[in-house]
Coordinates of C-alpha atoms in Angstrom, one line a residue:
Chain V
X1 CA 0.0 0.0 0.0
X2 CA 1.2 3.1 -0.8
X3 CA 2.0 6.4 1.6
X4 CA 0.2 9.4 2.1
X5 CA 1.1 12.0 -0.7
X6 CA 1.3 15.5 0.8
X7 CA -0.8 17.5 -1.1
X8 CA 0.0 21.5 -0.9
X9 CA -2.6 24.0 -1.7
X10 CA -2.0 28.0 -1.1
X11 CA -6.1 28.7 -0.3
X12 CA -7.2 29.1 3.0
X13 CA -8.2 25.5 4.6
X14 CA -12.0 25.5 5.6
X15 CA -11.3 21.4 6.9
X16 CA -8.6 20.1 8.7
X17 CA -8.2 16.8 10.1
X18 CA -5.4 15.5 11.6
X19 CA -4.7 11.5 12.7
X20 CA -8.1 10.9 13.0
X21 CA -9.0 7.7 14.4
X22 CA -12.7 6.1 15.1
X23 CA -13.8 2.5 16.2
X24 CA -17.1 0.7 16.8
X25 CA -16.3 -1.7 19.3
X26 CA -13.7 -4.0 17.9
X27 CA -14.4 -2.1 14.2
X28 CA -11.5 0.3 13.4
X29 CA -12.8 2.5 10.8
X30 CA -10.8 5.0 10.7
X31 CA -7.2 4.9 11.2
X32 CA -5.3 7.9 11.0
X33 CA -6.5 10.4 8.3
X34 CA -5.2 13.5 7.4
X35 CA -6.8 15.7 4.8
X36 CA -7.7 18.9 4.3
X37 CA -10.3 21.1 1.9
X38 CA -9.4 24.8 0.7
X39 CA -11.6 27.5 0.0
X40 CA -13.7 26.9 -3.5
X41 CA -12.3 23.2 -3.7
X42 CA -14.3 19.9 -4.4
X43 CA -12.7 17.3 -2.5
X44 CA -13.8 13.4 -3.6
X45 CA -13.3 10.9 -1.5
X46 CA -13.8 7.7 -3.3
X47 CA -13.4 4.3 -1.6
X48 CA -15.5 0.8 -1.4
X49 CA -18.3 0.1 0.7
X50 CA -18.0 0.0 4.5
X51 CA -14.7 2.0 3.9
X52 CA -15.4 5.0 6.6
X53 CA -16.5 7.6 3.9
X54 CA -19.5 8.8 5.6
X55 CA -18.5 8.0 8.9
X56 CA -15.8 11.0 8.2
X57 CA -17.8 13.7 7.4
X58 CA -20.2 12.5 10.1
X59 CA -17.1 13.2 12.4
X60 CA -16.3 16.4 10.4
X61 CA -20.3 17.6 10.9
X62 CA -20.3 16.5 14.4
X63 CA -22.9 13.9 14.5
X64 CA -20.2 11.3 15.5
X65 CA -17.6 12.0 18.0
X66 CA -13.9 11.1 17.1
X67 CA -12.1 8.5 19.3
X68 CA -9.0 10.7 18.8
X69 CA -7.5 13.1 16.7
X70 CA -8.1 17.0 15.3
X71 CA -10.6 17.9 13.3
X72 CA -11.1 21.8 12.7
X73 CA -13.9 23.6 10.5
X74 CA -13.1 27.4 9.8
X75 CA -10.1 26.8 12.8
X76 CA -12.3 25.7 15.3
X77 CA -12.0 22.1 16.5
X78 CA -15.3 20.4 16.3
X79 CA -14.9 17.8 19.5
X80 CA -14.4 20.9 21.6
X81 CA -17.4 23.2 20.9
X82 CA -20.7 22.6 23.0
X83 CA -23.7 22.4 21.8
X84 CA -24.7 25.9 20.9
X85 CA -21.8 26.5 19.6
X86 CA -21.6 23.4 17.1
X87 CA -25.1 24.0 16.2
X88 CA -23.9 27.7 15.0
X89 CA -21.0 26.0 13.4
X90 CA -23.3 24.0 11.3
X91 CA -25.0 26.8 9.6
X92 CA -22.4 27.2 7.6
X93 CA -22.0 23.7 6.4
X94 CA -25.0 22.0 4.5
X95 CA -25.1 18.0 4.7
X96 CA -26.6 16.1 1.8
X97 CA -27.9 12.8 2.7
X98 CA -27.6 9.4 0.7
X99 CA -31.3 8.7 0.8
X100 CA -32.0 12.9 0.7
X101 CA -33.4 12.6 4.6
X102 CA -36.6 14.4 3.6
X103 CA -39.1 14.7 6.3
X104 CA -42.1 12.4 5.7
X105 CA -44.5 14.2 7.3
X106 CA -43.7 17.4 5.7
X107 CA -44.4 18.6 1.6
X108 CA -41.1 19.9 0.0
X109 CA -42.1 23.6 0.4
X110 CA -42.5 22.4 4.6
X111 CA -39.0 20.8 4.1
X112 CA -37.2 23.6 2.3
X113 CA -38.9 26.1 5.3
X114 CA -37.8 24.0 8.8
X115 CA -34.3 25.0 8.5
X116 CA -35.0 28.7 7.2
X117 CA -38.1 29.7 10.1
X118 CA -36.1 28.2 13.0
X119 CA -32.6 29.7 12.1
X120 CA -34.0 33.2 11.0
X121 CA -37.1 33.7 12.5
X122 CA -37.6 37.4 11.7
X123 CA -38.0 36.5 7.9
X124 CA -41.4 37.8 6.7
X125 CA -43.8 35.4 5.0
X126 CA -42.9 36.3 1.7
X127 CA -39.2 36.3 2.5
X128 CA -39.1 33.1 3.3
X129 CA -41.7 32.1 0.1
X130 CA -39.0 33.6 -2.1
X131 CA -35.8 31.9 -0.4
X132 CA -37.7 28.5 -0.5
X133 CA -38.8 29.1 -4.5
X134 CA -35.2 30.5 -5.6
X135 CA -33.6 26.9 -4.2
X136 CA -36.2 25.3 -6.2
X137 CA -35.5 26.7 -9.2
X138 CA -31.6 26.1 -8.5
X139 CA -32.4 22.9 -8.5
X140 CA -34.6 22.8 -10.9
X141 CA -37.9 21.4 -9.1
X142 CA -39.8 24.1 -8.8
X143 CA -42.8 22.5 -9.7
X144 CA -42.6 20.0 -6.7
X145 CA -43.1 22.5 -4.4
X146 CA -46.5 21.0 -3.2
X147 CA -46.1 17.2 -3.2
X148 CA -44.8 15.3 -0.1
X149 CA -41.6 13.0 -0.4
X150 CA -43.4 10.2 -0.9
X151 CA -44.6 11.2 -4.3
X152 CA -41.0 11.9 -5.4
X153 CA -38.5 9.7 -7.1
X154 CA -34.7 9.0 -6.1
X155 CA -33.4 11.6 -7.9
X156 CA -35.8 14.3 -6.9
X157 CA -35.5 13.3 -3.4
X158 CA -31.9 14.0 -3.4
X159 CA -31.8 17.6 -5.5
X160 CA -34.6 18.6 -2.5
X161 CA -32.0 17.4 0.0
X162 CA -29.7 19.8 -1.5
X163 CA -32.1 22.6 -1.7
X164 CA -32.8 22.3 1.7
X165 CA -29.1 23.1 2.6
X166 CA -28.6 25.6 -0.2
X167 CA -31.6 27.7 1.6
X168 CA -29.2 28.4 4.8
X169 CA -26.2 29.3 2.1
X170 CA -23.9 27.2 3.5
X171 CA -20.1 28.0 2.6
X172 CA -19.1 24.0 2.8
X173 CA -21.1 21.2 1.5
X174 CA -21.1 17.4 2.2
X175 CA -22.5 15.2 -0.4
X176 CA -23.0 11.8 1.1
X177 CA -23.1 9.2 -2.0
X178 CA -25.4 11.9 -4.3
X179 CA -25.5 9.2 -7.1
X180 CA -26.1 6.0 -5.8
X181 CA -28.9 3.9 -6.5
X182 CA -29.9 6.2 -8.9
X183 CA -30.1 5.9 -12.9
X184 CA -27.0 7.5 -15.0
X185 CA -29.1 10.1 -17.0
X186 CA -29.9 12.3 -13.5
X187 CA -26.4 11.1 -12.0
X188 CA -25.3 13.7 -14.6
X189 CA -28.2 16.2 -13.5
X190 CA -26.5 15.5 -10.2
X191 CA -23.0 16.1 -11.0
X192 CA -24.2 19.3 -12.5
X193 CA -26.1 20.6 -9.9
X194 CA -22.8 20.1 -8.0
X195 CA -20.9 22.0 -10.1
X196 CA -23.7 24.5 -10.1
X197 CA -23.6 24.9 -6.5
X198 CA -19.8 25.5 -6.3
X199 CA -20.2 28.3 -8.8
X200 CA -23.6 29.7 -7.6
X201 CA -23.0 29.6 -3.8
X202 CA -19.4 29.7 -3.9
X203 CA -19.0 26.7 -1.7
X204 CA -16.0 24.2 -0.7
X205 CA -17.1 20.8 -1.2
X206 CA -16.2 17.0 0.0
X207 CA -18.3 14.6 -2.0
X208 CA -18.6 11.0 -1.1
X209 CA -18.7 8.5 -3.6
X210 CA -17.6 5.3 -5.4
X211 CA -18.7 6.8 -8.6
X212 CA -16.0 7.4 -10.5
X213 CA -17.9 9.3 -13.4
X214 CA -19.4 11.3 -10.6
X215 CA -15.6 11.9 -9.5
X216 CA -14.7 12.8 -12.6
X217 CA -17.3 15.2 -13.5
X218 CA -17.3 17.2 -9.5
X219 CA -13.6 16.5 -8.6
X220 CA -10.9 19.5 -8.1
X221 CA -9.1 16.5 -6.3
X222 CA -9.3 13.2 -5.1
X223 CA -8.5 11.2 -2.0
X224 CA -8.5 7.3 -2.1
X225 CA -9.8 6.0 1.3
X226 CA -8.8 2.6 2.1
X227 CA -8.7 0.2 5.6
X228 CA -9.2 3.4 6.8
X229 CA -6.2 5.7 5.8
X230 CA -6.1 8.0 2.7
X231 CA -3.9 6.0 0.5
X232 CA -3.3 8.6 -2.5
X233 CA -4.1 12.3 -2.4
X234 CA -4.3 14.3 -5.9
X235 CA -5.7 15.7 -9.2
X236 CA -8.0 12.9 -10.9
X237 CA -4.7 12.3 -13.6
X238 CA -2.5 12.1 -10.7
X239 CA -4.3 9.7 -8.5
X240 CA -5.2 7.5 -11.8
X241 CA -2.0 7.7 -13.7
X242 CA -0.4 6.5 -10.4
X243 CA 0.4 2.7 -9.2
X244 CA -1.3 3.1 -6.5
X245 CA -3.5 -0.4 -6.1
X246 CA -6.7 1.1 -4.4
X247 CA -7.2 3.7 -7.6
X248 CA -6.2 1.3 -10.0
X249 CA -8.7 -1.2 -8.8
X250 CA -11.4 1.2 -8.8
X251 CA -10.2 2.4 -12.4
X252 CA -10.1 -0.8 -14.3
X253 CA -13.8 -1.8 -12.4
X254 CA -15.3 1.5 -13.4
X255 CA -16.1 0.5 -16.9
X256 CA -17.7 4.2 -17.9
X257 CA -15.0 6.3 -16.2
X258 CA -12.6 4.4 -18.6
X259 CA -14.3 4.8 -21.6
Chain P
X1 CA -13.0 -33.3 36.0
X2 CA -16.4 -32.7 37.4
X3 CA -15.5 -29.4 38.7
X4 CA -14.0 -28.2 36.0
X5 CA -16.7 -28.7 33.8
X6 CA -19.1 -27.4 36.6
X7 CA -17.1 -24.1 36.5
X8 CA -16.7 -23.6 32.7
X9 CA -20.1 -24.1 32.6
X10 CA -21.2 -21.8 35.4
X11 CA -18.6 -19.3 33.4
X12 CA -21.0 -19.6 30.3
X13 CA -24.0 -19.0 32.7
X14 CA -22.8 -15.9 34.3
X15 CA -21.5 -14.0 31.1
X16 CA -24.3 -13.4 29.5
X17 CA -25.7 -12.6 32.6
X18 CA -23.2 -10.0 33.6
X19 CA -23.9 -8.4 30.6
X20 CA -27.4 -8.4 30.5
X21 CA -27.1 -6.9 34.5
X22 CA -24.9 -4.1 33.0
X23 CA -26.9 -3.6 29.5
X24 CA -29.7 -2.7 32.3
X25 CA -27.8 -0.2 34.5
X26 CA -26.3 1.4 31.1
X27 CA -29.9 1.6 29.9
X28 CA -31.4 3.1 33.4
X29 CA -28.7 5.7 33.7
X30 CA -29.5 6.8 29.5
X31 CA -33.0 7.2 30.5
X32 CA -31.9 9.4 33.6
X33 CA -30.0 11.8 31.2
X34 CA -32.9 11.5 28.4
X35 CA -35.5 12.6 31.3
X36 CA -32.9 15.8 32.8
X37 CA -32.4 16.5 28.9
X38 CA -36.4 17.0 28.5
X39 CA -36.6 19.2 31.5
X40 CA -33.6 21.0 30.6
X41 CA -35.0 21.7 26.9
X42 CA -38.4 22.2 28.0
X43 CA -36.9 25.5 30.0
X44 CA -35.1 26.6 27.2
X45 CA -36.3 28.7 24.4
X46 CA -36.9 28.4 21.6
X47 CA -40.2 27.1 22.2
X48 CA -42.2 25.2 19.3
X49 CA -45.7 26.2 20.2
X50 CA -47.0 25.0 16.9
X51 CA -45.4 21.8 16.8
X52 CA -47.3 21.3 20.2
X53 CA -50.4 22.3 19.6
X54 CA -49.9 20.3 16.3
X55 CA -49.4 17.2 18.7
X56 CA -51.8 18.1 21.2
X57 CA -54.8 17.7 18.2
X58 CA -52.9 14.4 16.9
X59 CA -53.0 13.1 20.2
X60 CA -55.8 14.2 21.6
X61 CA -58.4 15.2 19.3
X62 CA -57.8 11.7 17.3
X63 CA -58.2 9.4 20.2
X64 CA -62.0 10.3 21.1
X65 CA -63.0 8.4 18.8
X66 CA -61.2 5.2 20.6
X67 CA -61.7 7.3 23.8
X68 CA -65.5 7.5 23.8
X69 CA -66.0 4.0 22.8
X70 CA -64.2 2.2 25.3
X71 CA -64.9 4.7 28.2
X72 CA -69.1 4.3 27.1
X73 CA -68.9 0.7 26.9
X74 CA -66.5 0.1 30.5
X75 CA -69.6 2.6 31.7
X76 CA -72.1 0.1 30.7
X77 CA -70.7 -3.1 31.2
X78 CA -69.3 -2.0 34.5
X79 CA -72.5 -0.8 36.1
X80 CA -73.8 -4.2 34.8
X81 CA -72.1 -6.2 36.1
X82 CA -72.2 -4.5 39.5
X83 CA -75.8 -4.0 40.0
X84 CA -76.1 -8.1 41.2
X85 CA -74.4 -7.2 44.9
X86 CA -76.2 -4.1 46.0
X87 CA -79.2 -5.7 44.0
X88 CA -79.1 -8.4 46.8
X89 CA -79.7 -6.0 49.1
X90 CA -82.3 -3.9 47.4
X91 CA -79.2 -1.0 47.6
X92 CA -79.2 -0.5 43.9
X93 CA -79.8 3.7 44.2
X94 CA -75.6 3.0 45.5
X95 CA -74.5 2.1 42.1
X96 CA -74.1 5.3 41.0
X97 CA -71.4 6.4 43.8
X98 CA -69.7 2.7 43.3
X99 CA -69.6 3.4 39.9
X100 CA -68.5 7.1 39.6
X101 CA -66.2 6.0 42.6
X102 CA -64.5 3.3 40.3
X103 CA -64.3 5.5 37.0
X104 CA -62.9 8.5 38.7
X105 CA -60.4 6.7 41.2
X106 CA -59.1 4.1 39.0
X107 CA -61.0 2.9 35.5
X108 CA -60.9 6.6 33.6
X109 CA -57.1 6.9 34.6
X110 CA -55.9 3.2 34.0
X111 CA -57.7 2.6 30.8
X112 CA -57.1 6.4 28.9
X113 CA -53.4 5.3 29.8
X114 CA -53.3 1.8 28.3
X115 CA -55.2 3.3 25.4
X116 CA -52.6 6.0 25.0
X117 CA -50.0 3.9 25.8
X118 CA -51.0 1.6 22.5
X119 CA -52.3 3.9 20.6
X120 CA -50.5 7.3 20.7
X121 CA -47.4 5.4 22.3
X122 CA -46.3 3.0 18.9
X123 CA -46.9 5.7 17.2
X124 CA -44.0 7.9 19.1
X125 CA -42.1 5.2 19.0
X126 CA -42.5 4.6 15.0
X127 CA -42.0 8.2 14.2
X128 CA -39.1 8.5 16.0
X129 CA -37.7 5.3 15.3
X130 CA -38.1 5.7 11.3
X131 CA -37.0 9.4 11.4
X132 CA -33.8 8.3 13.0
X133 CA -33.3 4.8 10.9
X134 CA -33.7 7.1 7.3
X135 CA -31.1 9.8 8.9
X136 CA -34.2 12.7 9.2
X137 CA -32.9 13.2 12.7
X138 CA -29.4 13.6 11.8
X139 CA -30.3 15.9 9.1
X140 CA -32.2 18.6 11.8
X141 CA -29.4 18.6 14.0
X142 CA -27.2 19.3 10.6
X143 CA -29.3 22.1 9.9
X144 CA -29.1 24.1 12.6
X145 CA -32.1 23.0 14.5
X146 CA -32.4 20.9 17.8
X147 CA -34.5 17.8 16.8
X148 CA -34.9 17.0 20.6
X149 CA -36.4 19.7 21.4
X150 CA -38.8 19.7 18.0
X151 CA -39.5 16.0 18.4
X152 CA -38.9 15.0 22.1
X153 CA -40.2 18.0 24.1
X154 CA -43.1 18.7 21.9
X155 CA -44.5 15.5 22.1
X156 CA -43.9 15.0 25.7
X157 CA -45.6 18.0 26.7
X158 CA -48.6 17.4 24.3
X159 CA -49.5 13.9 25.6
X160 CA -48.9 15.3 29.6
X161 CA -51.3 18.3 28.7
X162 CA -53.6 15.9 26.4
X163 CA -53.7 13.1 29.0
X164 CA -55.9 14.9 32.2
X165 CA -58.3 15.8 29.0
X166 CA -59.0 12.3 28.0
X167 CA -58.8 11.3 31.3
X168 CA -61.6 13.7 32.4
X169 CA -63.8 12.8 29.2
X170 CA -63.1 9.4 29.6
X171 CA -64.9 9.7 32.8
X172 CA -67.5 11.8 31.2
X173 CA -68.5 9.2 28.6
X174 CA -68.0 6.0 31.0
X175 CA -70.9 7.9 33.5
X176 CA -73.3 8.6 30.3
X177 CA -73.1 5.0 29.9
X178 CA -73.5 4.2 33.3
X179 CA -76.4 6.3 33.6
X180 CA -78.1 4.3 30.1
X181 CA -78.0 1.4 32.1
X182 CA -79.0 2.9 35.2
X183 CA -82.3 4.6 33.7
X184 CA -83.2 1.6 31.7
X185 CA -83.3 -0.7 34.9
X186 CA -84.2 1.8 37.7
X187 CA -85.5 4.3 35.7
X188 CA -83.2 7.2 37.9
X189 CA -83.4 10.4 36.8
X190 CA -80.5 12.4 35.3
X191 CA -80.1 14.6 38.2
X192 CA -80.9 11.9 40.6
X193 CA -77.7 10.2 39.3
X194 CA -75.5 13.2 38.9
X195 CA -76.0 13.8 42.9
X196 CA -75.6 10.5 43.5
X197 CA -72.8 9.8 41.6
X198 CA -70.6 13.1 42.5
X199 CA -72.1 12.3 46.4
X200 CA -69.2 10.4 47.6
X201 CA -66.7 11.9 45.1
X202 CA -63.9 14.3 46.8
X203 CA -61.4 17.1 46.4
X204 CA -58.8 14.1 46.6
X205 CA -60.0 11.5 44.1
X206 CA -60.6 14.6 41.5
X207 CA -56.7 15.6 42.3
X208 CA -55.2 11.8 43.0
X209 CA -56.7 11.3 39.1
X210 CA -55.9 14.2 37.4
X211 CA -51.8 13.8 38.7
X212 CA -51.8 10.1 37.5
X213 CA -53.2 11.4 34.2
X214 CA -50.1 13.7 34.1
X215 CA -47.7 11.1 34.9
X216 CA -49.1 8.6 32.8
X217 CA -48.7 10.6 30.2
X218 CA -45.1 11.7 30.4
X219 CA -44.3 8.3 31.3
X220 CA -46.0 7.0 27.7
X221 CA -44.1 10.3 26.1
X222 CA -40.6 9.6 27.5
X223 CA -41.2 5.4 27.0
X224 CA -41.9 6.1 23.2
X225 CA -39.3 8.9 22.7
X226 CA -36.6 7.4 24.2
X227 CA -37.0 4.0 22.5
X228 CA -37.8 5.7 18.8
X229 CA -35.1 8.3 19.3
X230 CA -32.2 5.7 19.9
X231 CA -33.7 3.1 17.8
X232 CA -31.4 1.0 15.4
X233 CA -31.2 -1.4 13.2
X234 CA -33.0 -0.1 10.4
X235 CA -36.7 -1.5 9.7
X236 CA -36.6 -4.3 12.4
X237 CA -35.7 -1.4 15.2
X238 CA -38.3 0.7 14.5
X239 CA -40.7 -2.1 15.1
X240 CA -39.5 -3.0 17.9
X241 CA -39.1 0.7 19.7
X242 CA -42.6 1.0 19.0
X243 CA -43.3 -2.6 20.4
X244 CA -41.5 -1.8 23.3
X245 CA -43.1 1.4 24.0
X246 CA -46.2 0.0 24.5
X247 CA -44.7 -2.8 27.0
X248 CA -42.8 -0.3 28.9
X249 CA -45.2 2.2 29.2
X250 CA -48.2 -0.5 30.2
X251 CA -45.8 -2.1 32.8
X252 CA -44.5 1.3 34.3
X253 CA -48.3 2.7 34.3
X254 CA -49.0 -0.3 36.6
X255 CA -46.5 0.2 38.7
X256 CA -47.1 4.1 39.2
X257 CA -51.1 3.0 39.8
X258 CA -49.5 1.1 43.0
X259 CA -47.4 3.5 44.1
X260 CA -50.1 6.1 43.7
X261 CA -53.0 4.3 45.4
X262 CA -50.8 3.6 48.3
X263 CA -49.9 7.5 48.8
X264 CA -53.3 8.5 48.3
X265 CA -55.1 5.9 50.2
X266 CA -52.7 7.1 53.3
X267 CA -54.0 10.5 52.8
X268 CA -57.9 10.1 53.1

């Protein structure tokens, strides 16, 4: 297995972890990562199933504590703040589930609104109306606006769990596997929309995925997760081009990404 | 070679044991910090007045149907199958005061409970356990908001608040019924059995009721959030949080009927 590469970068870092380590019981998941995301930068962290992917940017969103190790968003270390102030913290990131997390109970327009009315609550009526209809039409839904998650596919499900993020303007996003288990035509409405949301809300990125077209399409770099340490850290060309046995793997399996 | 054996085996015994003993403990002490979490949050703005008024009618105003049939037929069936005793004794004008006596102290209370507990408990315990397993938990707290306090607190304090309400129409309905049967037999009239029925009520027993209601309540609210907000293992967890809200809150409510009937029977 090949060492970590250092990877230098001159923009401000928005993420850094340092030897980062987290078990469940007798599980070692992750085991000593080091990485870090710059201002205006998609980071994609591609690795297999059960690999620690979203258990990372769980740690790096604070839903999961770290066994040990630092991990700092915007310099302030996450396992340190209380409750308050991680919850202040979090407004400036937006988390996009795998399954979109969409609240059952609610219609999209109720959705899109719960973060918004709760975080800001001297919007007006019709400011919050507006915010909710401008995410819709970033995303391209607009017309959903009315119908309860049930009534939406895979795809729509997960471009509402992104609007729901965009409405708070975060300046990081987390997409947690945006194109599984869904068909390749909106996977590239997806990878768009990513792209999209860089440019449009400016934001830093780290996109989870085994998807190597989606890594491709999103990617400013990459970094190959494996047995729970970053094995190679780089542009796409780099990471591919190299010997390393993790990206090769997922190279000559990805059978689109190589066309 | 006999002992041996007799101690590997009694090594095999006491493991699972052990752990069970200490799975318990670990349990009892989560509870403890789930129930100073709720009061802690309750205290603290902001407050979501809609959500619990939202709850409050999903609670409340959708159990009367279940409420009205089960307190008006307890009524009837009750004061049936009471009437034989007194009857012996040509004391039938008591069985309105036994009967009010029985709804008010113990039946109302008990059976609003059990019928929360099943009905309004699962469903905690369903919700929660199904917004946690599909991550909709996870993705409040990323947003900025505190789902405990939007799905814990609201619905703890909606069925505490809702719970005296049934309770109190519960009895309502069980006495109409009462009085049915009472008027068809004896041919008593209303007022007759109001007095008679509120005759031997008191201060106390109005109280001693309304305070169970209460802590039945929060005690179905905390069973069913606790067990749907740390449910896992996907689909199979959230049935059995809601399963085991039910048992929980059923076995607890007995328990706090004891304890309560022996405080408030030492009072009178």
């Amino acid at each position: 297995m090949s060492t970590d590469i250092p990877y230098t970068n001159t923009k401000e870092a928005v993420i850094a972890i340092k030897n980062l380590y987290k078990s469940f019981d007798e599980n070692k998941v992750l085991n000593g990562i080091d990485l870090e995301l710059h201002k205006g930068e998609n980071v994609v962290v591609l690795g297999r199933s059960g690999s620690g992917k979203s258990v990372l940017i769980k740690i790096i969103a604070g839903l999961l504590k770290p066994d040990k190790g630092i991990v700092s968003v915007f310099q302030e270390q996450i396992d340190l703040l209380n409750f308050k102030e991680l919850q202040k913290l979090r407004l400036r990131m937006g988390f996009s589930f795998q399954s979109g997390a969409l609240y059952d109970g609610m219609n999209v327009r109720e959705n899109l609104e719960f973060p918004l009315v709760r975080n800001q609550r001297k919007l007006g009526r019709k400011q919050v109306n507006d915010a909710v209809e401008q995410v819709l039409h970033d995303v391209g839904l607009l017309q959903t606006i009315n119908q309860l998650p049930s009534e939406l596919s895979g795809g729509q499900k997960k471009r509402i769990g992104i609007a729901r993020t965009l409405i708070l303007k975060p300046e990081i996003m987390f997409y947690d596997e945006p194109t599984g288990g869904i068909d390749p035509i909106t996977c590239v409405e997806i990878n768009n929309l990513i792209n999209k949301v860089q440019q449009q809300y400016n934001t830093s990125s780290i996109i989870i995925t085994h998807d190597l077209t989606c890594a491709k399409t999103t990617v400013d770099r990459i970094a190959i997760l494996s047995e729970g340490k970053i094995t190679k850290n780089g542009s796409f060309d780099e990471v591919f081009e190299s010997e390393d046995p993790n990206a090769k793997a997922f190279y000559n399996y990805n059978f689109i990404a190589k066309k | 070679m006999e002992n041996t054996n007799d101690i590997i085996h009694g090594e095999e015994i006491n493991k699972p044991i052990t752990k069970s003993i200490l799975l318990f403990f670990s349990h009892l002490n989560e509870i403890q910090k789930f129930i100073f979490r709720f009061f802690r949050e309750a205290f603290t703005p902001p407050y979501e007045l809609k959500e619990i008024i939202r709850q409050c009618y999903t609670m409340g105003y959708l159990s009367l149907g279940i409420i009205t049939l089960t307190g008006f037929i307890t009524g009837i069936v009750f004061t049936k199958q009471s009437r034989q005793p007194p009857a012996d004794f040509g004391a039938t004008s008591w069985l309105p005061s036994l009967v009010s006596l029985a709804l008010i102290r113990a039946l109302a209370p008990l059976i609003t409970a059990l019928i929360a507990a099943g009905k309004i408990g699962s469903n905690i315990g369903a919700e929660l356990g199904s917004m946690n397993v599909t991550e909709q938990i996870e993705a409040m707290e990323v947003s900025g908001t505190n789902p405990f306090n939007f799905l814990v607190v609201s619905r703890v304090l909606a069925i505490t608040c809702t719970m005296p309400i049934l309770m109190t129409y519960a009895c309502f309905v069980g006495l109409m019924g009462s009085y049915l049967n009472i008027n068809h037999n004896e041919q008593t009239s209303f007022t007759t059995f109001i007095h008679d029925a509120f005759g031997k009520i008191t201060f106390l027993d109005i109280f001693a009721s309304l305070f169970k209601s209460l802590l039945y309540g929060f005690t179905i609210g905390i069973a069913g959030s606790y067990l749907g907000y740390n449910a896992k293992q996907g689909t199979v967890g959230v049935g059995k949080a809601a399963n085991t809200a039910v048992v929980v809150s059923m076995f607890l409510i007995f328990i706090e009927e004891i304890l309560i009937v022996q405080v408030v029977n030492s009072m009178r």
